Short mmCIF file of C-alpha atoms (C1' of nucleotides) in Angstrom, two decimals:
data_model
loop_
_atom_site.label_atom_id
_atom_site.label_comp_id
_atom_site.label_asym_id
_atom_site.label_seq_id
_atom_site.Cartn_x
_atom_site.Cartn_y
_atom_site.Cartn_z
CA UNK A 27 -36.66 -11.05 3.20
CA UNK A 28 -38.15 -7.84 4.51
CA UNK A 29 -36.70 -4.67 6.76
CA UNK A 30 -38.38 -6.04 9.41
CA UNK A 31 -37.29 -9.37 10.31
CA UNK A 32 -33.94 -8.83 8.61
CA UNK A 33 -31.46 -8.92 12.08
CA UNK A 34 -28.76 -6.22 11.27
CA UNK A 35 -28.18 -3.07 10.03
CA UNK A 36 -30.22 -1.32 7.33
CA UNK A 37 -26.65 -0.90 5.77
CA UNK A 38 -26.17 -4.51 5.76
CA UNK A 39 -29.75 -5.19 4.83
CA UNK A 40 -29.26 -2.99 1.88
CA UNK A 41 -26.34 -4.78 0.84
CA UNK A 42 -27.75 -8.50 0.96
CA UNK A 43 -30.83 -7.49 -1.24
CA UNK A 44 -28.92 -6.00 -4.01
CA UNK A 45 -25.95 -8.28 -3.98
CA UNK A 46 -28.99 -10.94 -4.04
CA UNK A 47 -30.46 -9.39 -7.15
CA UNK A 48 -27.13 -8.94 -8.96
CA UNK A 49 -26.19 -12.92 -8.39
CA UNK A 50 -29.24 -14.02 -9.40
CA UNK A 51 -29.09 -12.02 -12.49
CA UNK A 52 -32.79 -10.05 -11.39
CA UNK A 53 -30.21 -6.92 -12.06
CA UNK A 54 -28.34 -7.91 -15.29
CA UNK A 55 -24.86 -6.88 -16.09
CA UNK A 56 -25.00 -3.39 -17.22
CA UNK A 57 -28.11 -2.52 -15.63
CA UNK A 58 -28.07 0.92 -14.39
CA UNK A 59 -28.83 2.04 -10.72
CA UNK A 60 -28.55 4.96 -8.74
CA UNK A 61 -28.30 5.73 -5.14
CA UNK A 62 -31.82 7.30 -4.57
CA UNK A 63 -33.99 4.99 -7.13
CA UNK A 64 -33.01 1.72 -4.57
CA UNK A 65 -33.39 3.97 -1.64
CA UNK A 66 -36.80 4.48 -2.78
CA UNK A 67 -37.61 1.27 -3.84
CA UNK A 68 -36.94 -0.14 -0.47
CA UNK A 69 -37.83 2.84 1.43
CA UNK A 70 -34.89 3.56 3.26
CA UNK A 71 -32.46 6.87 3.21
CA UNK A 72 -29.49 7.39 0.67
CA UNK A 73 -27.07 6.85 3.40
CA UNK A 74 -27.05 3.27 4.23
CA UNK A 75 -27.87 2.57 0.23
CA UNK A 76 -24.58 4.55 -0.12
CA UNK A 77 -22.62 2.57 2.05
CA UNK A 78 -23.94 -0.34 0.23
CA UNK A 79 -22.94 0.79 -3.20
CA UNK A 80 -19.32 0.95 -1.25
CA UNK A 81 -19.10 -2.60 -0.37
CA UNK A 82 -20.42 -3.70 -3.67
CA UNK A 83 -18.11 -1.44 -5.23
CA UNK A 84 -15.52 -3.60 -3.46
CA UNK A 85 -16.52 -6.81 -4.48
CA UNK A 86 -16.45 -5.69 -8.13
CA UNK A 87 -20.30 -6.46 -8.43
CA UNK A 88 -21.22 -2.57 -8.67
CA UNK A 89 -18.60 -0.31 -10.88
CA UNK A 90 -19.30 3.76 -9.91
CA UNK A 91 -18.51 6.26 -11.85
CA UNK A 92 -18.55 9.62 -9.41
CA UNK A 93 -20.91 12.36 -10.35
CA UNK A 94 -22.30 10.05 -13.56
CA UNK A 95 -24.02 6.73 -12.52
CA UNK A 96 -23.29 3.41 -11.37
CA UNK A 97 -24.44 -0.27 -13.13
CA UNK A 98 -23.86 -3.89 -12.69
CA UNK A 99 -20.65 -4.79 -13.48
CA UNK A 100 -20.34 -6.95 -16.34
CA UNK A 101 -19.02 -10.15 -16.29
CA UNK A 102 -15.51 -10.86 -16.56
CA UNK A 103 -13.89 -14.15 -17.40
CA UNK A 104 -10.51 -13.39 -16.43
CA UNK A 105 -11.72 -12.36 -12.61
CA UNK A 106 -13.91 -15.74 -12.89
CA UNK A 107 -10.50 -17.82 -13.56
CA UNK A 108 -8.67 -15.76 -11.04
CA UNK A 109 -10.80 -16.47 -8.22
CA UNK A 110 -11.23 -20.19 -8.98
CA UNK A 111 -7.01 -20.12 -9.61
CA UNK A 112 -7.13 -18.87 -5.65
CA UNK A 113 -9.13 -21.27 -4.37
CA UNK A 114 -7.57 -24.06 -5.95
CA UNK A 115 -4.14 -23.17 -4.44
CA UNK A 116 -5.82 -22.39 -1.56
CA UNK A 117 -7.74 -25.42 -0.68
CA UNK A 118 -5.14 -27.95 -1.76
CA UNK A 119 -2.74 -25.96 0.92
CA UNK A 120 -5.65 -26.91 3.39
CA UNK A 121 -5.48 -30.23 1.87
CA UNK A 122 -1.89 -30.60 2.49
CA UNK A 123 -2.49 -29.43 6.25
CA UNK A 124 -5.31 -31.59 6.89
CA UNK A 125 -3.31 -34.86 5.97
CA UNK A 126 -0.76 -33.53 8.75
CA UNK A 127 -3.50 -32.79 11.15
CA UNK A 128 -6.80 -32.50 11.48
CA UNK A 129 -9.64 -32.26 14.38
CA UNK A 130 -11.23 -35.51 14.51
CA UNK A 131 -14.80 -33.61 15.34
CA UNK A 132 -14.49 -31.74 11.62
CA UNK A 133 -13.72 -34.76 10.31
CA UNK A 134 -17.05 -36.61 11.74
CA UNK A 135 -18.70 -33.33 10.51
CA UNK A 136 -17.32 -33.85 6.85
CA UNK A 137 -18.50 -37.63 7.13
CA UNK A 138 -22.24 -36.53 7.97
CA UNK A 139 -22.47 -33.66 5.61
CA UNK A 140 -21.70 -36.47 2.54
CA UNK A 141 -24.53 -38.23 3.56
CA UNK A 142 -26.72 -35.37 3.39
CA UNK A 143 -24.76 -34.97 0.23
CA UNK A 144 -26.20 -38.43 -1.24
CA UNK A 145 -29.67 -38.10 0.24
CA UNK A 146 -29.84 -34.47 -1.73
CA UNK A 147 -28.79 -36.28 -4.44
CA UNK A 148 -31.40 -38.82 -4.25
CA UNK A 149 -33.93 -35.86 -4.28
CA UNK A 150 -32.08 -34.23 -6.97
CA UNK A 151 -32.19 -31.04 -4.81
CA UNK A 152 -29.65 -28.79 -6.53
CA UNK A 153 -29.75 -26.20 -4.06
CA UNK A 154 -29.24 -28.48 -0.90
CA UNK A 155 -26.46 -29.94 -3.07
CA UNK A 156 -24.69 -26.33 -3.42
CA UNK A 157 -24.94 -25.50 0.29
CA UNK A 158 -23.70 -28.77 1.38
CA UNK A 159 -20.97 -28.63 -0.76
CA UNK A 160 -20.20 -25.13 1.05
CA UNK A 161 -20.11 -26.57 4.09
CA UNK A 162 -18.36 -29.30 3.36
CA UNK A 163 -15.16 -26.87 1.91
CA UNK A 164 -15.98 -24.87 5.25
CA UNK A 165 -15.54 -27.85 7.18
CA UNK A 166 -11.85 -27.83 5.50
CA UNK A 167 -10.64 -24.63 6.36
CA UNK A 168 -12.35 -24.57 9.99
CA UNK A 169 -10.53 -27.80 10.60
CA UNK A 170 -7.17 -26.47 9.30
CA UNK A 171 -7.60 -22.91 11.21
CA UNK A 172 -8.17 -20.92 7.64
CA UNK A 173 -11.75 -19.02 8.03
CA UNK A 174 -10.41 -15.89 6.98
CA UNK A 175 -9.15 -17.64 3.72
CA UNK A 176 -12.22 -19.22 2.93
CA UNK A 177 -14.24 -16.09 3.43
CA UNK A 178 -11.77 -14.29 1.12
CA UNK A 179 -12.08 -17.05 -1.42
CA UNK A 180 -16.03 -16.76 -1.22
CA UNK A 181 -15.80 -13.26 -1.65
CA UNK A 182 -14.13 -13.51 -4.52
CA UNK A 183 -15.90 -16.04 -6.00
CA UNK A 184 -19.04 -14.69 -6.36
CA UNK A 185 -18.79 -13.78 -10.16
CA UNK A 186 -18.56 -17.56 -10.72
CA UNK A 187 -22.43 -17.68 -9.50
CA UNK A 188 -23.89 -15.41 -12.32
CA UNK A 189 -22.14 -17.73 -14.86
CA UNK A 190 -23.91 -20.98 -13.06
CA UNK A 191 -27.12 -18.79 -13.45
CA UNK A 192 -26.78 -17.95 -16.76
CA UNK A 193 -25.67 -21.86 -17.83
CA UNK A 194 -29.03 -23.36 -16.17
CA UNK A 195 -28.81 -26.57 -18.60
CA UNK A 196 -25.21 -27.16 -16.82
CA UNK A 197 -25.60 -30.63 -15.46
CA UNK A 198 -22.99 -31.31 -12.52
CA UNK A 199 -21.73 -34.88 -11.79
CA UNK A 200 -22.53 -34.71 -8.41
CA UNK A 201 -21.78 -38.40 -8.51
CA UNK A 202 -18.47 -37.42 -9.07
CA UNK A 203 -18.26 -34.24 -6.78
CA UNK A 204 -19.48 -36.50 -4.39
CA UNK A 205 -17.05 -39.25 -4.97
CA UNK A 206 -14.14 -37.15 -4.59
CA UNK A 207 -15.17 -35.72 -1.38
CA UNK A 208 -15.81 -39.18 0.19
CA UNK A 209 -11.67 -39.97 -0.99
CA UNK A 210 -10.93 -36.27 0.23
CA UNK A 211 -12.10 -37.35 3.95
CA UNK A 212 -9.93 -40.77 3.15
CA UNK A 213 -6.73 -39.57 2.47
CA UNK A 214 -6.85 -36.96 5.51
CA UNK A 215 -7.85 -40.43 7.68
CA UNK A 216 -4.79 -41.84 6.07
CA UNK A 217 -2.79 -39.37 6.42
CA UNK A 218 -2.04 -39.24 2.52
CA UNK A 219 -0.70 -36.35 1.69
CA UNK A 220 -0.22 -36.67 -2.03
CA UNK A 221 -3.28 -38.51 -2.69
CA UNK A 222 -5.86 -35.87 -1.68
CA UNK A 223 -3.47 -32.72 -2.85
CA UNK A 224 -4.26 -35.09 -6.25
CA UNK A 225 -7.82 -35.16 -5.65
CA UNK A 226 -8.37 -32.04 -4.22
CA UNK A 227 -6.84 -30.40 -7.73
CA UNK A 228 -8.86 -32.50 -9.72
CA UNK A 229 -12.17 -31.82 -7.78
CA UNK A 230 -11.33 -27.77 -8.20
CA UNK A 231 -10.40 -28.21 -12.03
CA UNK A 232 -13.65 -29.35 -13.03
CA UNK A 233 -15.04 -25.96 -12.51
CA UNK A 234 -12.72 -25.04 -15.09
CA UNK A 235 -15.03 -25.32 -18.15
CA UNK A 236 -15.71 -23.75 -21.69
CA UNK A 237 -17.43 -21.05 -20.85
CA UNK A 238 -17.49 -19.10 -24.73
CA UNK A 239 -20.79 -20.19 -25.80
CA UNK A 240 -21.95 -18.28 -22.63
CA UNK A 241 -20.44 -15.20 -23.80
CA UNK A 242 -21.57 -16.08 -27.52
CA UNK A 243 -25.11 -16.69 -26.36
CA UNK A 244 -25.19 -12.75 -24.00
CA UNK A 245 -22.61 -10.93 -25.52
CA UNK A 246 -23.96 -8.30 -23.62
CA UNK A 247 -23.34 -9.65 -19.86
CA UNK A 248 -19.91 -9.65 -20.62
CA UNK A 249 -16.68 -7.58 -20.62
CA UNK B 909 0.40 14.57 2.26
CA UNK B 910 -2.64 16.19 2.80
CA UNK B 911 -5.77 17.18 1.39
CA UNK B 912 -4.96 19.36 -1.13
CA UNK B 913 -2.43 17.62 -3.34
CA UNK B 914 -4.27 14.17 -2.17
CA UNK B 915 -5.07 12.72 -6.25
CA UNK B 916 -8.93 11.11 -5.70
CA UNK B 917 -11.47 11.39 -2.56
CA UNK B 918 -12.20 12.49 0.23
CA UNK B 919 -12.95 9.36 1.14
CA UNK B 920 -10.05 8.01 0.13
CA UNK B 921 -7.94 10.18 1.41
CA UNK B 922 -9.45 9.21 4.80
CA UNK B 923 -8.39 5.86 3.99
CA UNK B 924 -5.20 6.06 3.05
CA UNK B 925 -4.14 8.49 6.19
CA UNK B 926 -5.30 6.50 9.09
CA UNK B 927 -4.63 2.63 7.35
CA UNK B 928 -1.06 4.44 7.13
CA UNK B 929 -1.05 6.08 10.65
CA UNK B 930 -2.51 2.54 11.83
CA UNK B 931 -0.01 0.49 10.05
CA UNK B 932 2.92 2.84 11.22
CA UNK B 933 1.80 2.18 14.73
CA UNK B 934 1.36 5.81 15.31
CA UNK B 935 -2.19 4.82 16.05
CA UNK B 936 -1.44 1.54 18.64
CA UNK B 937 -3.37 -1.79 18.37
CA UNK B 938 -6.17 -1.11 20.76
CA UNK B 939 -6.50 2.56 20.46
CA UNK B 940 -9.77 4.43 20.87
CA UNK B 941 -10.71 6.51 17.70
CA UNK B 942 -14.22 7.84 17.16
CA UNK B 943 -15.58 9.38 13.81
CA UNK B 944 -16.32 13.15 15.06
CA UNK B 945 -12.34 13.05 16.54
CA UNK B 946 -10.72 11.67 12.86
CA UNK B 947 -13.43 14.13 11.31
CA UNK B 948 -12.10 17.20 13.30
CA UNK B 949 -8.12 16.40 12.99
CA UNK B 950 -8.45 15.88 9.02
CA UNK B 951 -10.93 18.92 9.34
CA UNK B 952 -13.65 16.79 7.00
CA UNK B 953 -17.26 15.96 7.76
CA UNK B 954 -18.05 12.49 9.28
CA UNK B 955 -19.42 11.21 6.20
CA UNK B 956 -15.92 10.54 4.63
CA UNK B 957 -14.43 9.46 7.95
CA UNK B 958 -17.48 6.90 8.44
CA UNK B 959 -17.01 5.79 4.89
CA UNK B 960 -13.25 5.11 5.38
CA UNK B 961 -14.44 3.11 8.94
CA UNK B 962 -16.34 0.78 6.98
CA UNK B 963 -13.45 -0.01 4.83
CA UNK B 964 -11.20 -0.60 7.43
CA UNK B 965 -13.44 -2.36 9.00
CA UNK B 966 -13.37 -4.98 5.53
CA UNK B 967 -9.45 -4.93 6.84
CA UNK B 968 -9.78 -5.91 9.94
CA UNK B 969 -7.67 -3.05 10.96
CA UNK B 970 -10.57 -1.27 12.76
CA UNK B 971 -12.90 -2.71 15.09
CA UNK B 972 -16.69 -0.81 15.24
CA UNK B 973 -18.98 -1.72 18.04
CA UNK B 974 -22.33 0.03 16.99
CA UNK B 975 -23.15 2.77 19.82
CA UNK B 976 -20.29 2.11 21.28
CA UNK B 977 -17.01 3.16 19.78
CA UNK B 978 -14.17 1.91 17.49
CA UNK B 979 -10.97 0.93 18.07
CA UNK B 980 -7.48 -0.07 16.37
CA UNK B 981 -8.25 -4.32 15.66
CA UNK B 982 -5.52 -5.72 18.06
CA UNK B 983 -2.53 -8.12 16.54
CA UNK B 984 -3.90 -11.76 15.71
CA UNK B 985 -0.98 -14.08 14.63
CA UNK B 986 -3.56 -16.24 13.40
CA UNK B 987 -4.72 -14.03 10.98
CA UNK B 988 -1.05 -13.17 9.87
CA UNK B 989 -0.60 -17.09 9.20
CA UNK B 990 -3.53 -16.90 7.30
CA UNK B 991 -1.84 -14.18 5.14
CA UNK B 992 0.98 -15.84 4.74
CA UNK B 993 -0.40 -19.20 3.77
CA UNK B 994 -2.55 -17.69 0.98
CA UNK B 995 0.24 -15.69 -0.47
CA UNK B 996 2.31 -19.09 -0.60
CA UNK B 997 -0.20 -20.92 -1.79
CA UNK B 998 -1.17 -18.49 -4.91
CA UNK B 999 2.63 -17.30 -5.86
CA UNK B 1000 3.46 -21.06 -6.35
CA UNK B 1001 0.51 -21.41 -8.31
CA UNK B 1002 1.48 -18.24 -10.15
CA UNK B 1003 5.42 -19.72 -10.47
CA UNK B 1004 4.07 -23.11 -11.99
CA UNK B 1005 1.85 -21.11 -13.99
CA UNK B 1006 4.84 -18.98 -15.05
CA UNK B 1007 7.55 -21.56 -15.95
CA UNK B 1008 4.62 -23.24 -18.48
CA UNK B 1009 4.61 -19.69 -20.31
CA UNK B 1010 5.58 -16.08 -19.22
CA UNK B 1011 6.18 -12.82 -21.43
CA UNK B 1012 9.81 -12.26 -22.08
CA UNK B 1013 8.64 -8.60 -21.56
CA UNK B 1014 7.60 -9.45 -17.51
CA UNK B 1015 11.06 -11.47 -17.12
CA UNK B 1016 13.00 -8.82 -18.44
CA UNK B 1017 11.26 -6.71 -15.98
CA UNK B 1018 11.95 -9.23 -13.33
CA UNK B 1019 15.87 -9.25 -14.42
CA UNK B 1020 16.39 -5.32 -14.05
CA UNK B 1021 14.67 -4.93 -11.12
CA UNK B 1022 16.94 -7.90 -9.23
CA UNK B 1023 19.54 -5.72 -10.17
CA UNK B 1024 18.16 -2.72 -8.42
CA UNK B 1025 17.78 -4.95 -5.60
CA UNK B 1026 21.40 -5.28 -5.47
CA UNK B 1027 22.19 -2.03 -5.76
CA UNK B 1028 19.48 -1.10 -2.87
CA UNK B 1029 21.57 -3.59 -1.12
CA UNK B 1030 24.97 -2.40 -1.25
CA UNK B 1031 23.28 1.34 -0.06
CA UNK B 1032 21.65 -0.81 2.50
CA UNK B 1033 18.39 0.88 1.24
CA UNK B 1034 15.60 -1.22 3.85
CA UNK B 1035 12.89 0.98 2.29
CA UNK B 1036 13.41 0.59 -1.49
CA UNK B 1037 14.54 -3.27 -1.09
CA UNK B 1038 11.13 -3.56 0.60
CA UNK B 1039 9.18 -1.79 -2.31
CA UNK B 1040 11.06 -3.43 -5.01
CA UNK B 1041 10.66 -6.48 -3.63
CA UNK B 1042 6.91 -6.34 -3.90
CA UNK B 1043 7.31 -4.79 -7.48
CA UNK B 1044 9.11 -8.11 -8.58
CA UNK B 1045 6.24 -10.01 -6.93
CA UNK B 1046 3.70 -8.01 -8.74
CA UNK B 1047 5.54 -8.84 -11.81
CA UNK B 1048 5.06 -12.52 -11.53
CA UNK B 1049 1.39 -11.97 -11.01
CA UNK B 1050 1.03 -9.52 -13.93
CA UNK B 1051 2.99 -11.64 -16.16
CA UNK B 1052 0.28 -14.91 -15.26
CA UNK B 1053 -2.55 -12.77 -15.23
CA UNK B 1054 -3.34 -12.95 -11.62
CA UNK B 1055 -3.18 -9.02 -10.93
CA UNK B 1056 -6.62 -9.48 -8.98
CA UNK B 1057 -5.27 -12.50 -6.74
CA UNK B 1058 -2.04 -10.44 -6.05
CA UNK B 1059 -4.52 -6.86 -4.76
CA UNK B 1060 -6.19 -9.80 -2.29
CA UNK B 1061 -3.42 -11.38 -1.33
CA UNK B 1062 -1.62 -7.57 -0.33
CA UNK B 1063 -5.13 -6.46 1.18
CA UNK B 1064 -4.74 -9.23 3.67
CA UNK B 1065 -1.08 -8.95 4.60
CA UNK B 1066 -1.19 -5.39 6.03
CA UNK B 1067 -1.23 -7.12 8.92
CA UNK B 1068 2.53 -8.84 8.77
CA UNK B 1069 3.53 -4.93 8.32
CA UNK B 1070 2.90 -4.10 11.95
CA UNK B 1071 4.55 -6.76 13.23
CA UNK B 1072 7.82 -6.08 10.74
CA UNK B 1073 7.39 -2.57 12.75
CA UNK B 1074 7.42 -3.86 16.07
CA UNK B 1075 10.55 -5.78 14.95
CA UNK B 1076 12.91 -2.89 14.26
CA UNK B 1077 15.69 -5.24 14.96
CA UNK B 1078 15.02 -7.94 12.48
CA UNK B 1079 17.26 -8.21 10.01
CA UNK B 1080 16.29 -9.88 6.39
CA UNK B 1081 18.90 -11.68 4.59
CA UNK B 1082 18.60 -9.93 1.60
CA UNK B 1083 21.51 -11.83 0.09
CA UNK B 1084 19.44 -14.84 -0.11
CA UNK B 1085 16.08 -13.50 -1.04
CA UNK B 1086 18.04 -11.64 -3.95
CA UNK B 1087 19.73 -14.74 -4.65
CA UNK B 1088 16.05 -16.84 -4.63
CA UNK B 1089 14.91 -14.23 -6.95
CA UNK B 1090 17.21 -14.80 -9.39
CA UNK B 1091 16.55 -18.62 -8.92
CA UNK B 1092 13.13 -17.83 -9.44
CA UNK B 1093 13.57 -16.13 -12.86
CA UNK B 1094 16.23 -18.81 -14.10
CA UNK B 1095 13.38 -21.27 -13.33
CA UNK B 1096 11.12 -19.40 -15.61
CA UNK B 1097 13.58 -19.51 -18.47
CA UNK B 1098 14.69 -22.99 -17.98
CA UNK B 1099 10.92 -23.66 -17.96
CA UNK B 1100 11.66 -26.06 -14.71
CA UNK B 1101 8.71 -26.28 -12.97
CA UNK B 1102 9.64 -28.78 -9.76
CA UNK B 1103 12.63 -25.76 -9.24
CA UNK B 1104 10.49 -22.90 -9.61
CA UNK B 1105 7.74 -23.57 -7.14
CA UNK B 1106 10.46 -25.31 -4.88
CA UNK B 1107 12.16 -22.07 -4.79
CA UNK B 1108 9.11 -20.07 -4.10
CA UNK B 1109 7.98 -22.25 -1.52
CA UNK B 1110 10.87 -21.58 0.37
CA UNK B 1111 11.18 -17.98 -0.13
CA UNK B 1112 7.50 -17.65 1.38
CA UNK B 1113 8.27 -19.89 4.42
CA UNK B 1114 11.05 -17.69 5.69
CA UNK B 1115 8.09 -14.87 6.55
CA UNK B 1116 7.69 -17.68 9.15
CA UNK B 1117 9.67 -16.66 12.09
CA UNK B 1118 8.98 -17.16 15.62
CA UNK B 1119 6.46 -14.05 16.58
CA UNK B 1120 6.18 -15.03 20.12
CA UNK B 1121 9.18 -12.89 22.16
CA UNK B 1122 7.04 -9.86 19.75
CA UNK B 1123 4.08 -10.91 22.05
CA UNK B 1124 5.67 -11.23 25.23
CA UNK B 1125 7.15 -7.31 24.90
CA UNK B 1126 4.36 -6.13 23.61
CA UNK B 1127 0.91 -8.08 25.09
CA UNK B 1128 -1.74 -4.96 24.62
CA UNK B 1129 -1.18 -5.16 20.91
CA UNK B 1130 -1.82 -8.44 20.87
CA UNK B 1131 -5.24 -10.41 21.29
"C1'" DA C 1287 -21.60 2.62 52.97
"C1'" DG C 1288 -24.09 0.81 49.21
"C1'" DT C 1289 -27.21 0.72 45.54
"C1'" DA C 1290 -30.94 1.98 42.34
"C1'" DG C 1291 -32.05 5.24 39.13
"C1'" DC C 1292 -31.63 9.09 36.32
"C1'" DA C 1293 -29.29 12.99 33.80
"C1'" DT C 1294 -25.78 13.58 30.66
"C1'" DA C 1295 -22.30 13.14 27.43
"C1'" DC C 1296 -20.58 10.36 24.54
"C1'" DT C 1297 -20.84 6.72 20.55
"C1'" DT C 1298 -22.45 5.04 15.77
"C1'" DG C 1299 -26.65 4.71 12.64
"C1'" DT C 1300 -29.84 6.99 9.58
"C1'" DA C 1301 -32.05 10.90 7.15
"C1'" DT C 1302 -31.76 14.95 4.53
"C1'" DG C 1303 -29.96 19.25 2.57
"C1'" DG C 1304 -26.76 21.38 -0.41
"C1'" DT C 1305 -22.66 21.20 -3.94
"C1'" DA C 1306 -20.25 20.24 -8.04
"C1'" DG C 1307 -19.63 17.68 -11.98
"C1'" DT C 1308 -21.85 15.38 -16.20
"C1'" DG C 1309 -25.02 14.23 -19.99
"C1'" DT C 1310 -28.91 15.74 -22.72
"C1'" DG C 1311 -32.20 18.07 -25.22
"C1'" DG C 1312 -33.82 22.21 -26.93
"C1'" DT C 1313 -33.07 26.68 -28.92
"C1'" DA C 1314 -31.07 30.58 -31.05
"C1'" DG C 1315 -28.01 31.98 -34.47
"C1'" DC C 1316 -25.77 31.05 -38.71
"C1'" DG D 1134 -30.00 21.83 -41.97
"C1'" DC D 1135 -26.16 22.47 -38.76
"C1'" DT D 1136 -23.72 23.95 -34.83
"C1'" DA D 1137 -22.71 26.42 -30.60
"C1'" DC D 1138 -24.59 27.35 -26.48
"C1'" DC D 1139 -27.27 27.10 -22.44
"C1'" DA D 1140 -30.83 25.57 -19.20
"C1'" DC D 1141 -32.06 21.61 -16.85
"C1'" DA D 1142 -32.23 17.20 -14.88
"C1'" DC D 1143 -29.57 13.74 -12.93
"C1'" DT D 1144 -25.61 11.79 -10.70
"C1'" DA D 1145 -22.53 10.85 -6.69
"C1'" DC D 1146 -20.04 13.47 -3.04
"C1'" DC D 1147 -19.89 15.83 1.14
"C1'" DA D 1148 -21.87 18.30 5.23
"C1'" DT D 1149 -25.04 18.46 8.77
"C1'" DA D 1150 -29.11 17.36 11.58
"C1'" DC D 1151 -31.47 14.05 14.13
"C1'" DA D 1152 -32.24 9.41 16.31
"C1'" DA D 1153 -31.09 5.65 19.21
"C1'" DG D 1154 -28.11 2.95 22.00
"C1'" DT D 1155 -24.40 2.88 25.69
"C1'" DA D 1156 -21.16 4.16 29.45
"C1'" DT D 1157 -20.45 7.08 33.29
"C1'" DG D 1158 -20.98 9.62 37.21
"C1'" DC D 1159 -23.89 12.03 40.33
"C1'" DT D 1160 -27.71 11.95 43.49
"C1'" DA D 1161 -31.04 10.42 46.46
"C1'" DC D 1162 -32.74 6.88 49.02
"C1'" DT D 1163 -32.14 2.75 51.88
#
DNA sequence: AGTAGCATACTTGTATGGTAGTGTGGTAGC
DNA sequence: GCTACCACACTACCATACAAGTATGCTACT
């Protein structure tokens, strides 16, 4: 990803490359950064580097300290649990919905994307694995009328992604993940309430894992 | 408040003056605003005022077309539902969370500040019953750790406050949402979880009222 | 009258200059 | 050697200049 072909603002442009290098861990925790080192590094002016550093600020990736520096912020475990808390309550609400009512088109939609799901599996493709499993939670809150939820959730759940990063040995079940969605898109067929609130806590819960050794292993990545 | 005695930014200060004038209505949904005008009332540069754009941009409270102009975001119910079902959604998360364990420093906290409540009451104090009701709501989210959920869930309800504007008329019953919050805390104590987040869940469904005669009397502010 | 086209006055986006606060390293004085 | 002090480099913050896109209204031509 380049200036040139990137559609948007420089602002926004800005924003995607460093909140890029900051989830992938190419900027560690605590790495310091200042406004005109990136805006000479990708050759652009202060201002829309600034603006950047704003929204970053906001999503608690960036922590600035005025007139002294800025760095990565490091990671903290209780923000990590809060934002997987949210989206638990929040998706088993759209669970709850969804076995009321739900569009039948997002439900064909969550049918097809599982597929993909087991094909990607087949090809142990990690990656198409993580964005299908976005989509298929999208599909969820589209078909129960909550984008603006699920954008908030994402937002906040961005911290989550360094830890996945930094655990690379972590082994999903995606036979598992995959299971449960397949009985999600059942009990909202069904109509059963209970049973996919059930599974839909269960499915969130397992991202709920030890994550001390992590901490043990780069003490200094973390709060 | 202005400048001078304003604790923080520029910037910020920005911020805080037109999200107020915005959610005070003294700036209408749909109103025309444009950097250089904001910049010469509040007699600051642009930089600030664009800075402060951007954020209320994040909120949804100001709309930017690029080249164009910007413009007070008009009143989507949708997004107010939204609000409302993620703030149910993580409180009865927080009030399970609570009536497994909660500091008897928070409940004690909780306990005197129902009391206030009543007192607000009998003055018929609208303005302090409305900020000491979110203090005792804050307190539940400090006391499960969930500070960070509670700053999201607020971020995103600005939007309820303009319509509680519009609705001069409406009265609360105060005598039952004092009387749910001291359910609420005997919950906590009694460790009784079914009660707690039964109470909760009703205390956040009576923020659903019918919005519609709101839209019929006022259809600019509306999209 | 109607319309194409251009000048103009806006808008936001980006670049750059200057300001004030902060940390650091060196130096003079003890 | 140790400390107080100061110059300097660096930071983010704010102000301003310039660029580029857009709406509007006038004008000239059909």
């Amino acid at each position: 990803m380049n200036r040139t072909n990137f559609k948007g603002s420089t602002r926004e442009y800005v924003y995607e490359k460093i909140r890029e290098s900051i989830l992938s861990l190419e900027l560690t925790p605590g790495t310091v950064i200042s406004e005109k080192e990136i805006s000479d590094d990708l050759e652009v002016s202060r201002t829309p580097v600034r603006e950047a550093f704003l929204k970053l600020t906001e999503d608690e990736l960036l922590t600035v300290l005025p007139q002294r520096g800025s760095f990565v912020t490091l990671i903290d475990l209780d923000h990590v649990e809060e934002a997987r808390f949210l989206r638990e309550q929040a998706e088993v609400g759209m669970m709850k919905l969804a076995c009321h009512s739900f569009p039948e088109s997002k439900r064909l939609d969550m049918l097809a994307n599982i597929e993909k799901q087991k094909l990607a599996k087949e090809k142990e493709d990690e990656q198409a694995l993580f964005l299908l499993d976005r989509d298929f939670h999208l599909f969820l809150a589209e078909g129960t009328n909550k984008k603006r939820v699920w954008q908030v959730i994402q937002r906040m759940d961005v911290h989550s992604q360094r830890l996945r990063k930094l655990s690379m040995n972590l082994k999903l079940n995606w036979n598992l993940l995959i299971e449960q969605h397949e009985a999600m898109v059942q009990a909202i067929e069904q109509k059963d309430e209970r049973a996919g609130m059930e599974i839909m806590h269960e499915h969130l819960t397992l991202l709920q894992y030890d994550q001390s050794p992590l901490k043990a292993e780069f003490p200094d990545y973390f709060q």
